[in-house]
Amino acid sequence: MCTGGCAKCLGSTLIPLAVLCTLANILLFFPGGKVVEDRTYITDEVWCFGGILGSGVLMIFPALVFLGLQNNDCCGCCGNRSCGKRFAMFSSIIFAAIGVLGAGYCFILSAVALNKGPKCKTGENWSYPFKAGDYLADHTLWERCTSPDNIVPWHLTLFSLLLVMSGIQAVLCGIQAVNGLFGTICGDCKCCGCCGGDGTV
């Protein structure tokens, strides 16, 4: 597949993933699907906006750049065939790195949140009743959380989705970094023969 076409495919995949990560992060502000009385009752990692900023906003920029690569001018500059395309592919490597950082941020936050467990009401106080992810293998421990209802599966499901989707985003951006490197060195196959040696069509 041509490097430009590959980048467009990756970009079109990143957009829905970014939207889903943003929605998952927003849902985490409603533990168990309910509005809480105090913002301190929400798990700390939710306030780090891993899905909204890391895998959401920061991922939109690389995605848009990848989508636009196939439409860049192949004939380039100064009569040098494929110059413009090569520069565009090089710039995509930088945006791919930004995407990896954003996805990595969300991935790490999600892993920490899953290991830590949700913040919930245990008796009269709100706290983190689980330690070192012990609740992941022992579902009987979920009973420690008395409120909100279904807070543990809510927390587990949404942060697991963020973990998986951010991991996919990081892999896709990594693929584009390699694809961009090939495009920078070799040019794009769709540029071959599109211009004459003097830069004319």
XYZ file of N, CA, C and O in Angstrom:
804
model
N 0.854 -1.204 0.000
C 0.000 0.000 0.000
C 0.883 1.245 0.000
O 1.914 1.304 0.644
N 0.471 2.264 -0.757
C 1.202 3.517 -0.804
C 1.228 4.141 0.581
O 0.275 4.007 1.347
N 2.308 4.859 0.894
C 2.444 5.455 2.222
C 1.341 6.451 2.522
O 0.858 6.541 3.646
N 0.920 7.234 1.503
C -0.157 8.200 1.700
C -1.477 7.520 1.983
O -2.248 7.926 2.853
N -1.765 6.443 1.241
C -2.996 5.695 1.445
C -3.025 5.007 2.790
O -4.064 4.940 3.457
N -1.873 4.496 3.207
C -1.768 3.847 4.521
C -2.029 4.856 5.634
O -2.751 4.565 6.594
N -1.462 6.044 5.498
C -1.657 7.092 6.511
C -3.124 7.485 6.611
O -3.648 7.685 7.714
N -3.803 7.574 5.469
C -5.225 7.939 5.471
C -6.050 6.878 6.179
O -6.975 7.189 6.948
N -5.696 5.625 5.969
C -6.388 4.519 6.624
C -6.201 4.579 8.143
O -7.155 4.409 8.907
N -4.979 4.862 8.566
C -4.685 4.971 9.999
C -5.427 6.151 10.617
O -5.970 6.050 11.722
N -5.455 7.269 9.906
C -6.132 8.465 10.408
C -7.621 8.248 10.576
O -8.222 8.677 11.570
N -8.237 7.549 9.619
C -9.678 7.294 9.696
C -10.016 6.334 10.827
O -11.155 6.304 11.299
N -9.039 5.557 11.274
C -9.252 4.651 12.410
C -9.077 5.388 13.732
O -9.776 5.101 14.713
N -8.161 6.343 13.760
C -7.878 7.075 15.006
C -9.030 7.989 15.427
O -9.263 8.183 16.623
N -9.748 8.549 14.454
C -10.836 9.479 14.771
C -11.914 8.836 15.643
O -12.238 9.357 16.726
N -12.506 7.709 15.241
C -13.534 7.097 16.104
C -12.986 6.635 17.448
O -13.688 6.694 18.462
N -11.739 6.190 17.474
C -11.133 5.779 18.739
C -11.004 6.970 19.688
O -11.247 6.849 20.896
N -10.631 8.132 19.138
C -10.505 9.344 19.951
C -11.862 9.752 20.522
O -11.967 10.153 21.691
N -12.909 9.645 19.703
C -14.264 9.987 20.157
C -14.712 9.032 21.263
O -15.256 9.451 22.293
N -14.464 7.743 21.090
C -14.862 6.743 22.087
C -14.107 6.931 23.400
O -14.686 6.778 24.486
N -12.826 7.268 23.320
C -12.031 7.504 24.533
C -12.559 8.725 25.290
O -12.624 8.720 26.522
N -12.924 9.751 24.541
C -13.480 10.948 25.170
C -14.793 10.633 25.879
O -15.021 11.055 27.019
N -15.656 9.868 25.218
C -16.937 9.491 25.818
C -16.742 8.627 27.058
O -17.440 8.810 28.069
N -15.790 7.702 27.000
C -15.517 6.826 28.152
C -15.048 7.649 29.344
O -15.459 7.406 30.487
N -14.186 8.634 29.091
C -13.696 9.491 30.173
C -14.830 10.321 30.772
O -14.920 10.499 31.993
N -15.717 10.823 29.925
C -16.850 11.613 30.411
C -17.770 10.756 31.284
O -18.238 11.194 32.344
N -18.011 9.519 30.874
C -18.871 8.619 31.646
C -18.287 8.312 33.013
O -19.035 8.071 33.975
N -16.978 8.344 33.124
C -16.328 8.073 34.408
C -16.610 9.165 35.438
O -16.413 8.961 36.635
N -17.078 10.329 34.976
C -17.457 11.396 35.905
C -18.814 11.118 36.557
O -19.248 11.871 37.425
N -19.453 10.024 36.128
C -20.742 9.630 36.698
C -20.638 8.203 37.224
O -21.085 7.259 36.557
N -20.005 8.019 38.386
C -19.772 6.677 38.943
C -21.053 5.855 39.024
O -22.045 6.308 39.590
N -21.008 4.673 38.430
C -22.185 3.831 38.427
C -23.314 4.394 37.595
O -24.460 3.950 37.705
N -23.018 5.389 36.783
C -24.049 6.016 35.950
C -24.887 7.029 36.698
O -25.965 7.411 36.230
N -24.392 7.482 37.835
C -25.155 8.441 38.651
C -24.337 9.695 38.918
O -23.111 9.666 38.920
N -25.034 10.788 39.159
C -24.373 12.049 39.508
C -24.057 12.029 40.999
O -24.933 11.778 41.829
N -22.780 12.269 41.349
C -22.383 12.250 42.758
C -22.557 13.631 43.373
O -22.513 14.651 42.678
N -22.718 13.661 44.687
C -22.951 14.917 45.392
C -21.691 15.759 45.521
O -21.756 16.990 45.561
N -20.561 15.096 45.596
C -19.298 15.792 45.823
C -18.259 15.309 44.818
O -18.100 14.098 44.606
N -17.546 16.218 44.202
C -16.542 15.850 43.194
C -15.412 15.024 43.774
O -14.726 14.307 43.047
N -15.211 15.095 45.093
C -14.154 14.301 45.730
C -14.504 12.818 45.753
O -13.649 11.985 46.075
N -15.745 12.467 45.424
C -16.155 11.066 45.402
C -15.761 10.379 44.094
O -15.923 9.176 43.944
N -15.255 11.155 43.157
C -14.847 10.616 41.862
C -13.382 10.183 41.925
O -12.541 10.868 42.509
N -13.087 9.048 41.341
C -11.714 8.511 41.325
C -10.731 9.547 40.794
O -10.981 10.196 39.774
N -9.612 9.689 41.486
C -8.626 10.733 41.165
C -8.169 10.707 39.710
O -8.002 11.759 39.076
N -7.922 9.510 39.165
C -7.391 9.397 37.805
C -8.345 9.944 36.748
O -7.911 10.309 35.648
N -9.621 10.001 37.073
C -10.600 10.545 36.117
C -10.313 12.015 35.860
O -10.467 12.516 34.734
N -9.865 12.715 36.919
C -9.596 14.155 36.813
C -8.307 14.463 36.044
O -8.006 15.613 35.754
N -7.551 13.425 35.707
C -6.346 13.630 34.895
C -6.682 13.688 33.404
O -5.811 13.963 32.579
N -7.965 13.420 33.064
C -8.468 13.549 31.689
C -7.651 12.747 30.673
O -7.353 13.231 29.582
N -7.290 11.522 31.048
C -6.513 10.689 30.128
C -7.236 10.426 28.818
O -6.641 10.500 27.736
N -8.538 10.125 28.897
C -9.298 9.844 27.685
C -9.670 11.084 26.906
O -9.768 11.047 25.676
N -9.870 12.198 27.604
C -10.271 13.443 26.940
C -9.068 14.152 26.316
O -9.114 14.556 25.143
N -7.999 14.294 27.070
C -6.819 14.994 26.565
C -5.860 14.064 25.830
O -5.524 14.284 24.675
N -5.410 13.014 26.527
C -4.400 12.125 25.950
C -4.851 11.409 24.695
O -4.256 11.556 23.621
N -5.920 10.611 24.821
C -6.402 9.830 23.676
C -7.513 10.533 22.908
O -8.016 9.997 21.929
N -7.885 11.728 23.335
C -8.929 12.483 22.658
C -8.384 13.651 21.866
O -8.116 13.542 20.667
N -8.165 14.769 22.543
C -7.713 15.998 21.873
C -6.358 15.820 21.186
O -6.186 16.177 20.013
N -5.385 15.260 21.917
C -4.051 15.096 21.338
C -4.043 14.130 20.159
O -3.138 14.181 19.327
N -5.035 13.251 20.102
C -5.081 12.272 19.013
C -5.740 12.839 17.765
O -5.520 12.340 16.654
N -6.543 13.886 17.913
C -7.222 14.475 16.763
C -6.217 15.091 15.789
O -6.350 14.947 14.570
N -5.198 15.755 16.330
C -4.214 16.418 15.460
C -3.462 15.425 14.566
O -3.395 15.622 13.345
N -2.881 14.345 15.127
C -2.236 13.360 14.249
C -3.211 12.754 13.248
O -2.859 12.562 12.078
N -4.431 12.473 13.702
C -5.413 11.853 12.807
C -5.699 12.745 11.602
O -5.754 12.272 10.461
N -5.891 14.038 11.837
C -6.180 14.971 10.739
C -4.995 15.103 9.790
O -5.164 15.206 8.576
N -3.785 15.102 10.360
C -2.582 15.168 9.517
C -2.479 13.923 8.655
O -2.203 13.998 7.453
N -2.723 12.745 9.253
C -2.642 11.497 8.497
C -3.675 11.465 7.372
O -3.380 11.007 6.272
N -4.874 11.966 7.670
C -5.942 11.965 6.670
C -5.600 12.855 5.484
O -6.005 12.587 4.351
N -4.861 13.931 5.730
C -4.553 14.882 4.672
C -3.325 14.551 3.854
O -3.069 15.191 2.829
N -2.579 13.535 4.264
C -1.321 13.236 3.570
C -1.522 12.832 2.112
O -0.742 13.194 1.248
N -2.581 12.073 1.862
C -2.803 11.578 0.509
C -3.145 12.705 -0.466
O -2.983 12.565 -1.672
N -3.580 13.846 0.064
C -3.981 14.960 -0.799
C -2.882 15.998 -0.987
O -3.098 17.005 -1.647
N -1.711 15.781 -0.376
C -0.627 16.745 -0.517
C -0.089 16.758 -1.950
O -0.153 15.772 -2.676
N 0.485 17.892 -2.325
C 1.027 18.055 -3.676
C 2.207 17.127 -3.903
O 3.231 17.225 -3.250
N 2.079 16.210 -4.853
C 3.155 15.268 -5.130
C 4.337 15.940 -5.823
O 5.480 15.546 -5.647
N 4.051 16.928 -6.661
C 5.116 17.498 -7.472
C 6.081 18.346 -6.664
O 7.187 18.629 -7.099
N 5.655 18.776 -5.492
C 6.593 19.378 -4.556
C 7.117 20.735 -4.957
O 6.405 21.566 -5.482
N 8.414 20.943 -4.708
C 8.993 22.276 -4.835
C 10.235 22.264 -5.706
O 10.934 21.265 -5.794
N 10.502 23.399 -6.312
C 11.731 23.604 -7.090
C 11.911 22.555 -8.183
O 13.036 22.172 -8.510
N 10.806 22.053 -8.725
C 10.913 21.069 -9.792
C 11.366 19.714 -9.315
O 11.637 18.832 -10.115
N 11.468 19.535 -8.004
C 11.929 18.257 -7.458
C 10.726 17.363 -7.208
O 9.927 17.618 -6.324
N 10.588 16.331 -7.997
C 9.453 15.438 -7.892
C 9.351 14.831 -6.491
O 10.327 14.381 -5.920
N 8.174 14.862 -5.942
C 7.864 14.235 -4.648
C 8.429 14.979 -3.443
O 8.343 14.494 -2.329
N 8.984 16.167 -3.644
C 9.554 16.933 -2.526
C 8.489 17.258 -1.487
O 8.699 17.078 -0.285
N 7.331 17.766 -1.963
C 6.268 18.134 -1.044
C 5.745 16.942 -0.272
O 5.477 17.023 0.920
N 5.589 15.820 -0.945
C 5.089 14.611 -0.298
C 6.076 14.110 0.752
O 5.683 13.686 1.837
N 7.350 14.161 0.442
C 8.365 13.693 1.390
C 8.362 14.543 2.664
O 8.468 14.016 3.766
N 8.230 15.851 2.488
C 8.202 16.725 3.660
C 6.960 16.468 4.492
O 7.007 16.459 5.728
N 5.827 16.239 3.828
C 4.584 15.948 4.539
C 4.707 14.647 5.323
O 4.251 14.545 6.470
N 5.317 13.648 4.722
C 5.497 12.369 5.409
C 6.448 12.528 6.597
O 6.266 11.902 7.646
N 7.456 13.380 6.438
C 8.376 13.625 7.557
C 7.642 14.297 8.719
O 7.839 13.947 9.883
N 6.788 15.268 8.392
C 6.048 15.959 9.449
C 5.083 15.004 10.155
O 4.791 15.163 11.341
N 4.610 13.982 9.431
C 3.690 13.022 10.041
C 4.382 12.207 11.133
O 3.727 11.720 12.054
N 5.698 12.043 11.016
C 6.445 11.316 12.054
C 6.382 12.074 13.368
O 6.223 11.478 14.445
N 6.489 13.406 13.292
C 6.417 14.239 14.496
C 5.039 14.141 15.136
O 4.917 13.974 16.356
N 4.002 14.213 14.303
C 2.640 14.108 14.837
C 2.349 12.712 15.355
O 1.577 12.543 16.297
N 2.962 11.714 14.730
C 2.802 10.340 15.224
C 3.399 10.210 16.620
O 2.840 9.529 17.495
N 4.528 10.889 16.841
C 5.158 10.869 18.164
C 4.260 11.534 19.202
O 4.141 11.056 20.342
N 3.595 12.623 18.801
C 2.639 13.294 19.699
C 1.497 12.341 20.034
O 1.040 12.254 21.180
N 1.039 11.621 19.025
C -0.030 10.653 19.242
C 0.379 9.547 20.202
O -0.405 9.133 21.061
N 1.599 9.067 20.062
C 2.108 8.015 20.960
C 2.164 8.536 22.397
O 1.800 7.821 23.342
N 2.610 9.772 22.570
C 2.679 10.362 23.914
C 1.288 10.490 24.525
O 1.075 10.179 25.705
N 0.322 10.973 23.732
C -1.046 11.120 24.226
C -1.660 9.786 24.602
O -2.260 9.639 25.672
N -1.489 8.800 23.725
C -2.030 7.471 23.991
C -1.327 6.830 25.184
O -1.959 6.162 26.006
N -0.019 7.054 25.280
C 0.740 6.508 26.404
C 0.285 7.091 27.729
O 0.207 6.383 28.750
N -0.028 8.374 27.713
C -0.530 9.052 28.913
C -1.829 8.411 29.381
O -2.002 8.092 30.562
N -2.744 8.195 28.444
C -4.031 7.579 28.769
C -3.843 6.128 29.216
O -4.486 5.661 30.160
N -2.946 5.418 28.555
C -2.692 4.008 28.867
C -2.172 3.848 30.291
O -2.644 2.997 31.053
N -1.207 4.683 30.665
C -0.620 4.597 32.003
C -1.641 4.953 33.072
O -1.762 4.277 34.101
N -2.415 6.028 32.842
C -3.452 6.425 33.804
C -4.490 5.320 33.983
O -4.922 5.030 35.105
N -4.880 4.691 32.884
C -5.875 3.627 32.945
C -5.337 2.417 33.712
O -6.063 1.806 34.505
N -4.078 2.085 33.460
C -3.461 0.952 34.164
C -3.394 1.221 35.663
O -3.679 0.334 36.483
N -3.024 2.448 36.023
C -2.944 2.824 37.438
C -4.324 2.757 38.080
O -4.496 2.246 39.191
N -5.337 3.285 37.378
C -6.706 3.301 37.903
C -7.252 1.890 38.076
O -7.942 1.593 39.059
N -6.939 1.004 37.144
C -7.405 -0.382 37.253
C -6.736 -1.097 38.422
O -7.370 -1.879 39.134
N -5.471 -0.834 38.610
C -4.743 -1.459 39.712
C -5.209 -0.915 41.073
O -5.304 -1.645 42.059
N -5.529 0.361 41.089
C -5.938 1.043 42.319
C -7.384 0.747 42.699
O -7.740 0.672 43.876
N -8.241 0.592 41.700
C -9.656 0.347 41.947
C -10.422 1.645 42.111
O -9.834 2.733 42.205
N -11.739 1.569 42.151
C -12.562 2.770 42.239
C -12.626 3.352 43.649
O -12.394 2.652 44.626
N -12.949 4.624 43.695
C -13.223 5.265 44.979
C -14.714 5.091 45.253
O -15.545 5.404 44.401
N -15.045 4.558 46.425
C -16.446 4.283 46.715
C -16.725 4.419 48.215
O -15.798 4.596 49.022
N -17.973 4.316 48.554
C -18.380 4.435 49.956
C -18.253 3.084 50.637
O -18.805 2.087 50.188
N -17.494 3.068 51.716
C -17.326 1.849 52.504
C -17.733 2.185 53.937
O -16.961 2.779 54.682
N -18.921 1.816 54.302
C -19.417 2.202 55.624
C -19.847 3.651 55.602
O -20.736 4.046 54.864
N -19.165 4.477 56.409
C -19.510 5.898 56.494
C -18.580 6.777 55.669
O -18.842 7.963 55.482
N -17.467 6.218 55.187
C -16.450 7.016 54.505
C -16.296 6.618 53.032
O -16.643 5.513 52.627
N -15.748 7.559 52.272
C -15.397 7.298 50.874
C -13.892 7.051 50.811
O -13.100 7.866 51.288
N -13.489 5.933 50.221
C -12.070 5.584 50.175
C -11.800 4.608 49.035
O -12.697 4.264 48.258
N -10.542 4.174 48.953
C -10.137 3.154 47.989
C -9.961 1.848 48.755
O -8.922 1.622 49.380
N -10.954 0.971 48.750
C -10.924 -0.238 49.577
C -10.061 -1.378 49.037
O -9.836 -2.364 49.737
N -9.578 -1.241 47.813
C -8.816 -2.336 47.214
C -7.323 -2.013 47.188
O -6.922 -0.849 47.179
N -6.511 -3.070 47.141
C -5.057 -2.900 47.143
C -4.428 -3.754 46.053
O -4.721 -4.938 45.931
N -3.551 -3.124 45.279
C -2.753 -3.815 44.254
C -3.602 -4.679 43.330
O -3.214 -5.787 42.951
N -4.763 -4.180 42.960
C -5.599 -4.900 42.008
C -6.175 -6.208 42.503
O -6.535 -7.071 41.689
N -6.281 -6.372 43.828
C -6.786 -7.633 44.366
C -8.236 -7.914 43.963
O -8.660 -9.067 43.867
N -8.996 -6.859 43.699
C -10.404 -7.028 43.338
C -10.602 -7.592 41.935
O -11.689 -8.065 41.588
N -9.555 -7.549 41.108
C -9.665 -8.014 39.732
C -9.885 -9.525 39.650
O -10.594 -10.015 38.768
N -9.275 -10.249 40.557
C -9.390 -11.714 40.547
C -10.402 -12.241 41.558
O -10.839 -13.377 41.461
N -10.759 -11.415 42.530
C -11.681 -11.849 43.584
C -12.913 -10.941 43.604
O -12.899 -9.868 44.195
N -13.970 -11.379 42.962
C -15.178 -10.557 42.844
C -15.925 -10.405 44.165
O -16.769 -9.520 44.293
N -15.616 -11.262 45.140
C -16.299 -11.131 46.428
C -15.883 -9.845 47.137
O -16.615 -9.336 47.992
N -14.718 -9.320 46.761
C -14.241 -8.078 47.378
C -15.051 -6.875 46.925
O -15.009 -5.816 47.564
N -15.787 -7.033 45.849
C -16.568 -5.909 45.326
C -17.625 -5.451 46.331
O -18.075 -4.307 46.273
N -17.982 -6.352 47.229
C -19.009 -6.028 48.225
C -18.547 -4.953 49.214
O -19.366 -4.395 49.945
N -17.255 -4.676 49.235
C -16.745 -3.624 50.121
C -17.325 -2.260 49.719
O -17.437 -1.366 50.557
N -17.625 -2.098 48.451
C -18.205 -0.838 47.973
C -19.732 -0.907 48.128
O -20.393 -1.687 47.447
N -20.254 -0.081 48.998
C -21.704 -0.068 49.232
C -22.424 0.966 48.377
O -23.626 0.879 48.170
N -21.675 1.939 47.872
C -22.257 2.989 47.034
C -21.143 3.658 46.231
O -20.006 3.754 46.710
N -21.421 4.097 45.007
C -22.647 3.969 44.215
C -22.857 2.520 43.750
O -21.921 1.729 43.737
N -24.060 2.211 43.355
C -24.360 0.868 42.855
C -23.567 0.577 41.584
O -23.429 1.441 40.712
N -23.052 -0.649 41.519
C -22.322 -1.121 40.319
C -21.093 -0.278 39.992
O -20.665 -0.225 38.834
N -20.521 0.364 41.007
C -19.357 1.218 40.761
C -18.145 0.423 40.288
O -17.390 0.878 39.431
N -17.961 -0.798 40.818
C -16.784 -1.584 40.435
C -16.834 -2.015 38.967
O -15.869 -1.775 38.227
N -17.917 -2.650 38.492
C -17.957 -3.002 37.061
C -17.935 -1.770 36.150
O -17.376 -1.817 35.050
N -18.517 -0.672 36.610
C -18.495 0.584 35.838
C -17.052 1.067 35.668
O -16.610 1.366 34.554
N -16.336 1.115 36.767
C -14.935 1.531 36.777
C -14.087 0.581 35.935
O -13.275 1.015 35.112
N -14.279 -0.704 36.160
C -13.477 -1.723 35.484
C -13.706 -1.710 33.971
O -12.749 -1.764 33.188
N -14.963 -1.611 33.566
C -15.287 -1.640 32.140
C -14.738 -0.430 31.399
O -14.079 -0.567 30.357
N -14.987 0.766 31.933
C -14.589 1.985 31.227
C -13.071 2.170 31.191
O -12.519 2.548 30.152
N -12.395 1.883 32.300
C -10.936 2.032 32.278
C -10.275 0.935 31.452
O -9.206 1.155 30.871
N -10.903 -0.238 31.388
C -10.377 -1.302 30.529
C -10.499 -0.901 29.066
O -9.587 -1.142 28.260
N -11.637 -0.293 28.713
C -11.822 0.200 27.349
C -10.785 1.257 27.006
O -10.212 1.254 25.906
N -10.541 2.169 27.948
C -9.526 3.206 27.718
C -8.144 2.588 27.558
O -7.350 3.027 26.715
N -7.862 1.571 28.355
C -6.563 0.898 28.278
C -6.374 0.258 26.903
O -5.317 0.433 26.267
N -7.382 -0.466 26.450
C -7.287 -1.158 25.164
C -7.233 -0.175 24.002
O -6.376 -0.286 23.110
N -8.137 0.808 24.021
C -8.192 1.753 22.896
C -6.944 2.628 22.816
O -6.453 2.911 21.721
N -6.424 3.050 23.957
C -5.197 3.860 23.927
C -4.014 3.016 23.463
O -3.115 3.521 22.783
N -4.028 1.724 23.815
C -2.971 0.831 23.337
C -3.020 0.698 21.823
O -1.975 0.720 21.144
N -4.242 0.561 21.275
C -4.406 0.485 19.820
C -3.941 1.774 19.161
O -3.269 1.760 18.119
N -4.285 2.912 19.766
C -3.865 4.203 19.215
C -2.343 4.319 19.175
O -1.775 4.803 18.189
N -1.692 3.885 20.239
C -0.231 3.952 20.292
C 0.383 3.095 19.188
O 1.358 3.499 18.533
N -0.183 1.901 18.968
C 0.327 1.012 17.921
C 0.123 1.636 16.543
O 1.033 1.620 15.703
N -1.062 2.209 16.309
C -1.344 2.835 15.015
C -0.415 4.010 14.734
O 0.072 4.186 13.605
N -0.161 4.819 15.768
C 0.761 5.955 15.594
C 2.188 5.456 15.374
O 2.958 6.054 14.618
N 2.531 4.355 16.028
C 3.853 3.760 15.812
C 4.005 3.272 14.382
O 5.067 3.432 13.763
N 2.932 2.673 13.852
C 2.948 2.214 12.460
C 3.130 3.385 11.508
O 3.890 3.311 10.542
N 2.448 4.506 11.805
C 2.571 5.679 10.946
C 3.963 6.277 11.026
O 4.458 6.833 10.041
N 4.612 6.187 12.187
C 5.980 6.691 12.308
C 6.899 5.929 11.351
O 7.738 6.518 10.665
N 6.717 4.599 11.300
C 7.515 3.773 10.384
C 7.116 4.063 8.940
O 7.964 4.214 8.055
N 5.806 4.155 8.696
C 5.296 4.467 7.365
C 5.797 5.827 6.888
O 6.180 5.997 5.726
N 5.806 6.806 7.820
C 6.294 8.140 7.479
C 7.768 8.140 7.142
O 8.227 8.882 6.270
N 8.522 7.287 7.838
C 9.957 7.180 7.561
C 10.187 6.638 6.155
O 11.025 7.157 5.404
N 9.415 5.608 5.792
C 9.518 5.057 4.434
C 9.100 6.098 3.403
O 9.720 6.223 2.343
N 8.028 6.843 3.706
C 7.556 7.859 2.789
C 8.561 8.987 2.606
O 8.691 9.552 1.518
N 9.268 9.326 3.692
C 10.282 10.387 3.623
C 11.470 9.957 2.764
O 11.999 10.724 1.960
N 11.857 8.703 2.930
C 13.037 8.202 2.207
C 12.709 7.841 0.763
O 13.435 8.196 -0.162
N 11.581 7.157 0.582
C 11.260 6.612 -0.744
C 10.242 7.418 -1.523
O 10.059 7.187 -2.724
N 9.504 8.316 -0.844
C 8.423 9.030 -1.504
C 7.178 8.164 -1.518
O 7.156 7.058 -0.976
N 6.115 8.658 -2.149
C 4.857 7.930 -2.202
C 4.671 7.346 -3.588
O 4.971 7.988 -4.594
N 4.146 6.115 -3.662
C 4.035 5.450 -4.966
C 3.132 6.215 -5.927
O 3.295 6.140 -7.131
N 2.174 6.973 -5.380
C 1.266 7.720 -6.249
C 1.949 8.927 -6.878
O 1.400 9.573 -7.744
N 3.150 9.252 -6.393
C 3.882 10.367 -6.989
C 4.705 9.913 -8.175
O 5.158 10.707 -8.966
N 4.947 8.590 -8.270
C 5.785 8.079 -9.331
C 5.124 8.313 -10.685
O 4.016 7.836 -10.948
N 5.788 9.066 -11.526
C 5.279 9.312 -12.866
C 4.263 10.433 -12.947
O 3.756 10.723 -14.021
N 3.918 11.064 -11.788
C 2.903 12.133 -11.845
C 3.511 13.410 -12.370
O 2.809 14.288 -12.823
N 4.795 13.538 -12.275
C 5.463 14.746 -12.753
C 6.610 14.357 -13.691
O 7.230 13.314 -13.523
N 6.900 15.210 -14.559
C 8.067 14.988 -15.389
C 9.324 15.372 -14.635
O 9.276 15.875 -13.541
N 10.464 15.149 -15.185
C 11.718 15.459 -14.523
C 11.861 16.935 -14.219
O 12.594 17.332 -13.330
N 11.172 17.800 -14.985
C 11.260 19.235 -14.737
C 10.159 19.725 -13.845
O 9.980 20.937 -13.638
N 9.349 18.776 -13.268
C 8.311 19.172 -12.332
C 6.985 19.462 -13.011
O 6.046 19.891 -12.383
N 6.890 19.228 -14.365
C 5.638 19.457 -15.064
C 4.808 18.190 -15.073
O 5.334 17.081 -15.041
N 3.469 18.386 -15.154
C 2.584 17.235 -15.168
C 2.600 16.581 -16.548
O 2.512 17.291 -17.540
